[in-house]
PDB file of C-alpha atoms in Angstrom:
ATOM      1  CA  MET A   1      -2.712 -21.948  -6.780  1.00  0.00           C
ATOM      2  CA  LYS A   2      -5.176 -19.073  -6.711  1.00  0.00           C
ATOM      3  CA  THR A   3      -4.845 -16.334  -9.307  1.00  0.00           C
ATOM      4  CA  ILE A   4      -4.030 -12.933  -7.801  1.00  0.00           C
ATOM      5  CA  GLY A   5      -5.860 -10.007  -9.347  1.00  0.00           C
ATOM      6  CA  MET A   6      -3.789  -6.813  -9.234  1.00  0.00           C
ATOM      7  CA  LEU A   7      -5.012  -3.276  -9.817  1.00  0.00           C
ATOM      8  CA  GLY A   8      -1.736  -1.529 -10.567  1.00  0.00           C
ATOM      9  CA  GLY A   9      -0.157   1.445 -12.245  1.00  0.00           C
ATOM     10  CA  MET A  10      -0.643   3.784  -9.266  1.00  0.00           C
ATOM     11  CA  SER A  11       2.247   4.260  -9.830  1.00  0.00           C
ATOM     12  CA  TRP A  12       3.834   1.641 -12.070  1.00  0.00           C
ATOM     13  CA  GLU A  13       7.043   2.126 -10.055  1.00  0.00           C
ATOM     14  CA  SER A  14       5.500   0.497  -6.995  1.00  0.00           C
ATOM     15  CA  THR A  15       3.515  -2.013  -9.070  1.00  0.00           C
ATOM     16  CA  ALA A  16       6.851  -3.348 -10.322  1.00  0.00           C
ATOM     17  CA  SER A  17       7.858  -3.820  -6.670  1.00  0.00           C
ATOM     18  CA  TYR A  18       4.624  -5.741  -6.043  1.00  0.00           C
ATOM     19  CA  TYR A  19       5.157  -8.002  -9.044  1.00  0.00           C
ATOM     20  CA  LYS A  20       8.713  -8.801  -7.980  1.00  0.00           C
ATOM     21  CA  ALA A  21       7.817  -9.360  -4.319  1.00  0.00           C
ATOM     22  CA  ILE A  22       4.887 -11.647  -5.106  1.00  0.00           C
ATOM     23  CA  ASN A  23       6.848 -13.818  -7.509  1.00  0.00           C
ATOM     24  CA  GLU A  24       9.825 -13.998  -5.177  1.00  0.00           C
ATOM     25  CA  GLY A  25       7.460 -14.965  -2.370  1.00  0.00           C
ATOM     26  CA  VAL A  26       5.905 -17.813  -4.367  1.00  0.00           C
ATOM     27  CA  LYS A  27       9.354 -19.053  -5.401  1.00  0.00           C
ATOM     28  CA  SER A  28      10.527 -18.954  -1.782  1.00  0.00           C
ATOM     29  CA  GLU A  29       7.490 -20.902  -0.595  1.00  0.00           C
ATOM     30  CA  LEU A  30       7.260 -23.489  -3.376  1.00  0.00           C
ATOM     31  CA  GLY A  31      10.743 -23.607  -4.892  1.00  0.00           C
ATOM     32  CA  GLY A  32      11.758 -24.767  -8.339  1.00  0.00           C
ATOM     33  CA  LEU A  33      10.298 -22.830 -11.247  1.00  0.00           C
ATOM     34  CA  HIS A  34       7.142 -21.812  -9.407  1.00  0.00           C
ATOM     35  CA  SER A  35       5.884 -18.287 -10.012  1.00  0.00           C
ATOM     36  CA  ALA A  36       2.657 -16.488  -9.178  1.00  0.00           C
ATOM     37  CA  LYS A  37      -0.526 -16.696 -11.230  1.00  0.00           C
ATOM     38  CA  ILE A  38      -1.394 -13.045 -11.745  1.00  0.00           C
ATOM     39  CA  CYS A  39      -3.999 -11.093 -13.659  1.00  0.00           C
ATOM     40  CA  LEU A  40      -2.815  -7.471 -13.726  1.00  0.00           C
ATOM     41  CA  TYR A  41      -4.658  -4.376 -14.873  1.00  0.00           C
ATOM     42  CA  SER A  42      -2.368  -1.348 -14.969  1.00  0.00           C
ATOM     43  CA  VAL A  43      -4.211   1.985 -15.176  1.00  0.00           C
ATOM     44  CA  ASN A  44      -2.937   5.287 -16.558  1.00  0.00           C
ATOM     45  CA  PHE A  45      -1.933   7.033 -13.344  1.00  0.00           C
ATOM     46  CA  ASP A  46      -2.039  10.481 -14.934  1.00  0.00           C
ATOM     47  CA  GLU A  47      -5.830  10.192 -15.146  1.00  0.00           C
ATOM     48  CA  ILE A  48      -6.141   8.984 -11.563  1.00  0.00           C
ATOM     49  CA  GLU A  49      -3.777  11.613 -10.126  1.00  0.00           C
ATOM     50  CA  LYS A  50      -5.640  14.516 -11.723  1.00  0.00           C
ATOM     51  CA  LEU A  51      -8.966  13.277 -10.363  1.00  0.00           C
ATOM     52  CA  GLN A  52      -7.468  12.754  -6.893  1.00  0.00           C
ATOM     53  CA  HIS A  53      -6.281  16.333  -6.633  1.00  0.00           C
ATOM     54  CA  GLN A  54      -9.590  17.623  -7.992  1.00  0.00           C
ATOM     55  CA  GLY A  55     -11.434  15.671  -5.296  1.00  0.00           C
ATOM     56  CA  LYS A  56     -13.324  13.655  -7.929  1.00  0.00           C
ATOM     57  CA  TRP A  57     -13.136  10.362  -6.055  1.00  0.00           C
ATOM     58  CA  ASP A  58     -16.353   9.040  -7.600  1.00  0.00           C
ATOM     59  CA  GLU A  59     -14.707   9.228 -11.003  1.00  0.00           C
ATOM     60  CA  THR A  60     -11.603   7.424  -9.794  1.00  0.00           C
ATOM     61  CA  ALA A  61     -13.892   4.738  -8.410  1.00  0.00           C
ATOM     62  CA  LEU A  62     -15.523   4.270 -11.813  1.00  0.00           C
ATOM     63  CA  ILE A  63     -12.123   3.718 -13.435  1.00  0.00           C
ATOM     64  CA  LEU A  64     -11.048   1.172 -10.838  1.00  0.00           C
ATOM     65  CA  VAL A  65     -14.403  -0.605 -10.790  1.00  0.00           C
ATOM     66  CA  GLU A  66     -14.123  -1.261 -14.536  1.00  0.00           C
ATOM     67  CA  ALA A  67     -10.522  -2.391 -14.072  1.00  0.00           C
ATOM     68  CA  ALA A  68     -11.566  -4.731 -11.260  1.00  0.00           C
ATOM     69  CA  LYS A  69     -14.321  -6.227 -13.396  1.00  0.00           C
ATOM     70  CA  SER A  70     -11.763  -6.920 -16.126  1.00  0.00           C
ATOM     71  CA  VAL A  71      -9.446  -8.614 -13.649  1.00  0.00           C
ATOM     72  CA  GLU A  72     -12.293 -10.748 -12.326  1.00  0.00           C
ATOM     73  CA  ALA A  73     -13.276 -11.699 -15.872  1.00  0.00           C
ATOM     74  CA  GLY A  74      -9.645 -12.627 -16.468  1.00  0.00           C
ATOM     75  CA  GLY A  75      -9.882 -15.343 -13.828  1.00  0.00           C
ATOM     76  CA  ALA A  76      -8.655 -13.691 -10.631  1.00  0.00           C
ATOM     77  CA  ASP A  77      -9.706 -15.413  -7.405  1.00  0.00           C
ATOM     78  CA  PHE A  78      -9.129 -12.370  -5.221  1.00  0.00           C
ATOM     79  CA  LEU A  79      -8.043  -8.778  -5.661  1.00  0.00           C
ATOM     80  CA  ILE A  80      -5.337  -6.494  -4.348  1.00  0.00           C
ATOM     81  CA  ILE A  81      -5.346  -2.741  -4.973  1.00  0.00           C
ATOM     82  CA  CYS A  82      -1.646  -1.916  -5.358  1.00  0.00           C
ATOM     83  CA  THR A  83      -1.808   1.479  -3.668  1.00  0.00           C
ATOM     84  CA  ASN A  84      -2.760   2.743  -0.225  1.00  0.00           C
ATOM     85  CA  THR A  85      -4.529   5.927  -1.297  1.00  0.00           C
ATOM     86  CA  MET A  86      -7.011   4.311  -3.666  1.00  0.00           C
ATOM     87  CA  HIS A  87      -8.318   2.108  -0.870  1.00  0.00           C
ATOM     88  CA  LYS A  88     -10.459   5.192  -0.307  1.00  0.00           C
ATOM     89  CA  VAL A  89     -12.765   3.673  -2.935  1.00  0.00           C
ATOM     90  CA  ALA A  90     -12.269   0.036  -1.910  1.00  0.00           C
ATOM     91  CA  SER A  91     -15.894  -0.341  -0.811  1.00  0.00           C
ATOM     92  CA  GLU A  92     -17.145   0.840  -4.211  1.00  0.00           C
ATOM     93  CA  ILE A  93     -14.904  -1.673  -5.950  1.00  0.00           C
ATOM     94  CA  GLU A  94     -15.893  -4.452  -3.558  1.00  0.00           C
ATOM     95  CA  SER A  95     -19.595  -3.905  -4.187  1.00  0.00           C
ATOM     96  CA  ASN A  96     -19.117  -4.325  -7.940  1.00  0.00           C
ATOM     97  CA  VAL A  97     -17.183  -7.594  -8.031  1.00  0.00           C
ATOM     98  CA  SER A  98     -17.825 -11.006  -6.544  1.00  0.00           C
ATOM     99  CA  ILE A  99     -14.219 -11.786  -5.604  1.00  0.00           C
ATOM    100  CA  PRO A 100     -12.834 -10.654  -2.224  1.00  0.00           C
ATOM    101  CA  ILE A 101     -10.394  -7.771  -1.739  1.00  0.00           C
ATOM    102  CA  LEU A 102      -7.325  -8.230   0.439  1.00  0.00           C
ATOM    103  CA  HIS A 103      -7.270  -4.772   2.055  1.00  0.00           C
ATOM    104  CA  ILE A 104      -3.822  -3.215   2.487  1.00  0.00           C
ATOM    105  CA  ALA A 105      -4.659  -1.589   5.830  1.00  0.00           C
ATOM    106  CA  ASP A 106      -5.947  -4.888   7.217  1.00  0.00           C
ATOM    107  CA  ALA A 107      -2.844  -6.726   6.042  1.00  0.00           C
ATOM    108  CA  THR A 108      -0.621  -4.142   7.724  1.00  0.00           C
ATOM    109  CA  ALA A 109      -2.687  -3.945  10.901  1.00  0.00           C
ATOM    110  CA  ASN A 110      -2.651  -7.720  11.309  1.00  0.00           C
ATOM    111  CA  LYS A 111       1.143  -7.637  11.376  1.00  0.00           C
ATOM    112  CA  LEU A 112       1.174  -4.691  13.792  1.00  0.00           C
ATOM    113  CA  VAL A 113      -1.156  -6.587  16.138  1.00  0.00           C
ATOM    114  CA  ILE A 114       1.015  -9.705  15.989  1.00  0.00           C
ATOM    115  CA  ASP A 115       4.048  -7.562  16.834  1.00  0.00           C
ATOM    116  CA  GLY A 116       2.254  -5.888  19.736  1.00  0.00           C
ATOM    117  CA  ILE A 117       2.347  -2.360  18.279  1.00  0.00           C
ATOM    118  CA  LYS A 118      -0.252  -0.118  19.942  1.00  0.00           C
ATOM    119  CA  LYS A 119       0.681   3.324  18.589  1.00  0.00           C
ATOM    120  CA  VAL A 120       1.955   3.910  15.079  1.00  0.00           C
ATOM    121  CA  GLY A 121       3.015   6.803  12.872  1.00  0.00           C
ATOM    122  CA  LEU A 122       1.616   7.002   9.358  1.00  0.00           C
ATOM    123  CA  LEU A 123       3.342   8.350   6.259  1.00  0.00           C
ATOM    124  CA  GLY A 124       1.582   8.540   2.916  1.00  0.00           C
ATOM    125  CA  THR A 125      -0.139  10.928   0.573  1.00  0.00           C
ATOM    126  CA  ARG A 126      -2.014  13.795   2.187  1.00  0.00           C
ATOM    127  CA  PHE A 127      -5.210  11.915   1.347  1.00  0.00           C
ATOM    128  CA  THR A 128      -4.069   8.911   3.365  1.00  0.00           C
ATOM    129  CA  MET A 129      -2.606  10.915   6.258  1.00  0.00           C
ATOM    130  CA  GLU A 130      -5.443  13.435   6.580  1.00  0.00           C
ATOM    131  CA  GLN A 131      -8.635  11.601   5.647  1.00  0.00           C
ATOM    132  CA  ASP A 132     -10.320   8.923   7.759  1.00  0.00           C
ATOM    133  CA  PHE A 133     -10.692   6.051   5.272  1.00  0.00           C
ATOM    134  CA  TYR A 134      -7.334   4.542   6.300  1.00  0.00           C
ATOM    135  CA  LYS A 135      -6.673   5.785   9.835  1.00  0.00           C
ATOM    136  CA  SER A 136     -10.156   4.983  11.123  1.00  0.00           C
ATOM    137  CA  ARG A 137      -9.842   1.410   9.904  1.00  0.00           C
ATOM    138  CA  LEU A 138      -6.713   0.930  12.009  1.00  0.00           C
ATOM    139  CA  VAL A 139      -8.331   2.577  15.031  1.00  0.00           C
ATOM    140  CA  ASP A 140     -11.842   1.113  14.877  1.00  0.00           C
ATOM    141  CA  LYS A 141     -11.118  -2.378  13.602  1.00  0.00           C
ATOM    142  CA  PHE A 142      -7.776  -3.071  15.294  1.00  0.00           C
ATOM    143  CA  GLY A 143      -7.515  -0.639  18.197  1.00  0.00           C
ATOM    144  CA  ILE A 144      -4.251   0.879  16.965  1.00  0.00           C
ATOM    145  CA  GLU A 145      -3.624   4.554  17.743  1.00  0.00           C
ATOM    146  CA  VAL A 146      -2.428   6.506  14.695  1.00  0.00           C
ATOM    147  CA  ILE A 147      -0.451   9.741  14.589  1.00  0.00           C
ATOM    148  CA  VAL A 148       0.595  11.683  11.495  1.00  0.00           C
ATOM    149  CA  PRO A 149       3.247  14.351  10.874  1.00  0.00           C
ATOM    150  CA  ALA A 150       2.619  18.066  11.381  1.00  0.00           C
ATOM    151  CA  GLU A 151       0.998  19.890   8.483  1.00  0.00           C
ATOM    152  CA  ASN A 152       4.233  21.238   6.968  1.00  0.00           C
ATOM    153  CA  ASP A 153       5.776  17.778   7.064  1.00  0.00           C
ATOM    154  CA  ARG A 154       2.657  16.239   5.522  1.00  0.00           C
ATOM    155  CA  VAL A 155       3.141  18.596   2.562  1.00  0.00           C
ATOM    156  CA  VAL A 156       6.778  17.503   2.275  1.00  0.00           C
ATOM    157  CA  VAL A 157       5.886  13.805   2.356  1.00  0.00           C
ATOM    158  CA  HIS A 158       3.070  14.236  -0.176  1.00  0.00           C
ATOM    159  CA  ASN A 159       5.078  16.301  -2.646  1.00  0.00           C
ATOM    160  CA  ILE A 160       8.039  13.930  -2.613  1.00  0.00           C
ATOM    161  CA  ILE A 161       5.708  11.045  -3.445  1.00  0.00           C
ATOM    162  CA  TYR A 162       4.106  12.717  -6.461  1.00  0.00           C
ATOM    163  CA  ASP A 163       6.981  14.863  -7.726  1.00  0.00           C
ATOM    164  CA  GLU A 164       9.762  12.312  -7.235  1.00  0.00           C
ATOM    165  CA  LEU A 165       8.960   8.739  -6.238  1.00  0.00           C
ATOM    166  CA  CYS A 166       6.078   8.202  -8.663  1.00  0.00           C
ATOM    167  CA  ARG A 167       8.439   9.433 -11.390  1.00  0.00           C
ATOM    168  CA  GLY A 168      11.252   7.081 -10.373  1.00  0.00           C
ATOM    169  CA  VAL A 169      13.365   9.883  -8.862  1.00  0.00           C
ATOM    170  CA  ILE A 170      15.348   8.958  -5.736  1.00  0.00           C
ATOM    171  CA  ASN A 171      16.810  12.024  -3.999  1.00  0.00           C
ATOM    172  CA  SER A 172      19.211  11.837  -1.046  1.00  0.00           C
ATOM    173  CA  ASP A 173      17.901  15.100   0.414  1.00  0.00           C
ATOM    174  CA  SER A 174      14.363  13.716   0.311  1.00  0.00           C
ATOM    175  CA  LYS A 175      15.567  10.575   2.084  1.00  0.00           C
ATOM    176  CA  GLU A 176      16.956  12.711   4.907  1.00  0.00           C
ATOM    177  CA  GLU A 177      13.672  14.618   5.123  1.00  0.00           C
ATOM    178  CA  TYR A 178      11.714  11.383   5.439  1.00  0.00           C
ATOM    179  CA  LEU A 179      14.087  10.046   8.081  1.00  0.00           C
ATOM    180  CA  ARG A 180      13.765  13.304  10.023  1.00  0.00           C
ATOM    181  CA  ILE A 181       9.982  12.972   9.953  1.00  0.00           C
ATOM    182  CA  VAL A 182      10.162   9.306  11.001  1.00  0.00           C
ATOM    183  CA  LYS A 183      12.361  10.285  13.956  1.00  0.00           C
ATOM    184  CA  ARG A 184       9.927  13.033  14.920  1.00  0.00           C
ATOM    185  CA  LEU A 185       6.978  10.627  14.904  1.00  0.00           C
ATOM    186  CA  HIS A 186       8.972   8.258  17.111  1.00  0.00           C
ATOM    187  CA  GLU A 187       9.722  11.112  19.529  1.00  0.00           C
ATOM    188  CA  GLN A 188       5.973  11.760  19.677  1.00  0.00           C
ATOM    189  CA  GLY A 189       5.376   8.227  20.892  1.00  0.00           C
ATOM    190  CA  ALA A 190       5.022   6.139  17.746  1.00  0.00           C
ATOM    191  CA  GLU A 191       6.388   2.651  18.389  1.00  0.00           C
ATOM    192  CA  ALA A 192       6.695   2.116  14.639  1.00  0.00           C
ATOM    193  CA  VAL A 193       5.962   3.931  11.389  1.00  0.00           C
ATOM    194  CA  ILE A 194       3.794   2.673   8.535  1.00  0.00           C
ATOM    195  CA  LEU A 195       5.164   3.413   5.077  1.00  0.00           C
ATOM    196  CA  GLY A 196       1.603   4.033   3.955  1.00  0.00           C
ATOM    197  CA  CYS A 197       2.326   4.772   0.328  1.00  0.00           C
ATOM    198  CA  THR A 198       3.575   1.964  -1.871  1.00  0.00           C
ATOM    199  CA  GLU A 199       6.402   4.112  -3.283  1.00  0.00           C
ATOM    200  CA  ILE A 200       7.992   5.149   0.031  1.00  0.00           C
ATOM    201  CA  ALA A 201      10.067   1.977   0.361  1.00  0.00           C
ATOM    202  CA  LEU A 202      11.829   3.016  -2.835  1.00  0.00           C
ATOM    203  CA  LEU A 203      13.340   5.843  -0.761  1.00  0.00           C
ATOM    204  CA  ILE A 204      13.766   4.592   2.812  1.00  0.00           C
ATOM    205  CA  GLN A 205      14.146   1.100   4.213  1.00  0.00           C
ATOM    206  CA  GLN A 206      14.694  -0.435   7.632  1.00  0.00           C
ATOM    207  CA  VAL A 207      18.488  -0.246   7.273  1.00  0.00           C
ATOM    208  CA  HIS A 208      18.250   3.550   7.346  1.00  0.00           C
ATOM    209  CA  THR A 209      16.672   3.900  10.807  1.00  0.00           C
ATOM    210  CA  GLU A 210      16.313   2.157  14.153  1.00  0.00           C
ATOM    211  CA  VAL A 211      12.611   3.046  14.229  1.00  0.00           C
ATOM    212  CA  PRO A 212      10.620  -0.037  13.117  1.00  0.00           C
ATOM    213  CA  LEU A 213       9.189   0.508   9.635  1.00  0.00           C
ATOM    214  CA  TYR A 214       6.203  -1.347   8.208  1.00  0.00           C
ATOM    215  CA  ASP A 215       6.428  -1.426   4.414  1.00  0.00           C
ATOM    216  CA  THR A 216       2.856  -1.817   3.191  1.00  0.00           C
ATOM    217  CA  THR A 217       3.948  -3.037  -0.245  1.00  0.00           C
ATOM    218  CA  GLU A 218       6.017  -5.840   1.243  1.00  0.00           C
ATOM    219  CA  ILE A 219       3.364  -6.797   3.784  1.00  0.00           C
ATOM    220  CA  HIS A 220       0.494  -6.699   1.283  1.00  0.00           C
ATOM    221  CA  ALA A 221       2.424  -8.746  -1.266  1.00  0.00           C
ATOM    222  CA  ALA A 222       3.437 -11.335   1.333  1.00  0.00           C
ATOM    223  CA  GLN A 223      -0.143 -11.840   2.500  1.00  0.00           C
ATOM    224  CA  ALA A 224      -1.289 -12.114  -1.120  1.00  0.00           C
ATOM    225  CA  VAL A 225       1.241 -14.903  -1.604  1.00  0.00           C
ATOM    226  CA  GLN A 226      -0.015 -16.778   1.458  1.00  0.00           C
ATOM    227  CA  LEU A 227      -3.624 -16.499   0.294  1.00  0.00           C
ATOM    228  CA  ALA A 228      -2.704 -17.602  -3.221  1.00  0.00           C
ATOM    229  CA  ILE A 229      -0.934 -20.767  -2.079  1.00  0.00           C
ATOM    230  CA  SER A 230      -3.119 -21.580   0.931  1.00  0.00           C
ATOM    231  CA  ASP A 231      -4.990 -24.405  -0.803  1.00  0.00           C
ATOM    232  CA  MET A 232      -1.717 -25.898  -2.034  1.00  0.00           C
ATOM    233  CA  LYS A 233      -0.371 -25.960   1.502  1.00  0.00           C
ATOM    234  CA  ILE A 234      -3.539 -27.673   2.766  1.00  0.00           C
ATOM    235  CA  SER A 235      -3.210 -30.226  -0.037  1.00  0.00           C
ATOM    236  CA  GLN A 236       0.402 -30.948   0.877  1.00  0.00           C
ATOM    237  CA  ILE A 237      -0.513 -31.416   4.548  1.00  0.00           C
ATOM    238  CA  SER A 238      -3.345 -33.797   3.588  1.00  0.00           C
ATOM    239  CA  CYS A 239      -0.978 -35.881   1.490  1.00  0.00           C
TER     240      CYS A 239
END
């Protein structure tokens, strides 16, 4: 089994979801007492969040590069960044380690392509919804059209993430706001909606709407599991 390197803590609420999903995935695939081999570096999100909102992305990259180096030194075979937003600095991290990164947008887009989704709505932080580092990857690499909420709704989505979900606060009014925005994206032609922040699935899940939702945490974790056990599966087939 490969060792999964995790850059977490952004926030720790969603990192806990990753840890649970990955271990449950390995247990489901291999049975018995199997669990995932993980090397986790959990950052102090307060430092990251302040730098994000100050636009000091180079400084966030430095923090995550050092964390990634530690994870690699700890024996990780590949790396996952347990947050959508900080994939903004994925290329900087990738250029400073020798292990590959399983990119969250690629993992999600691969599933969208398999499911035949051509046009998708995107929820996330304002950084993810408004900047090109995430959307352009879906468009240019996978040919998926991306739409985002109107500006006022982007503010709502962003503030709920930082003021509530990253603090472990689940608010029923916020859930209704998110579902309203999901419905609006669907009315604008989105065939599905990406939950493009790893905390959003703490608030809304597929049972709450008929609009197909793509939970990036779940998808990313599942693909990490498959990569981690891929050699074991090959070995079993050979035997």
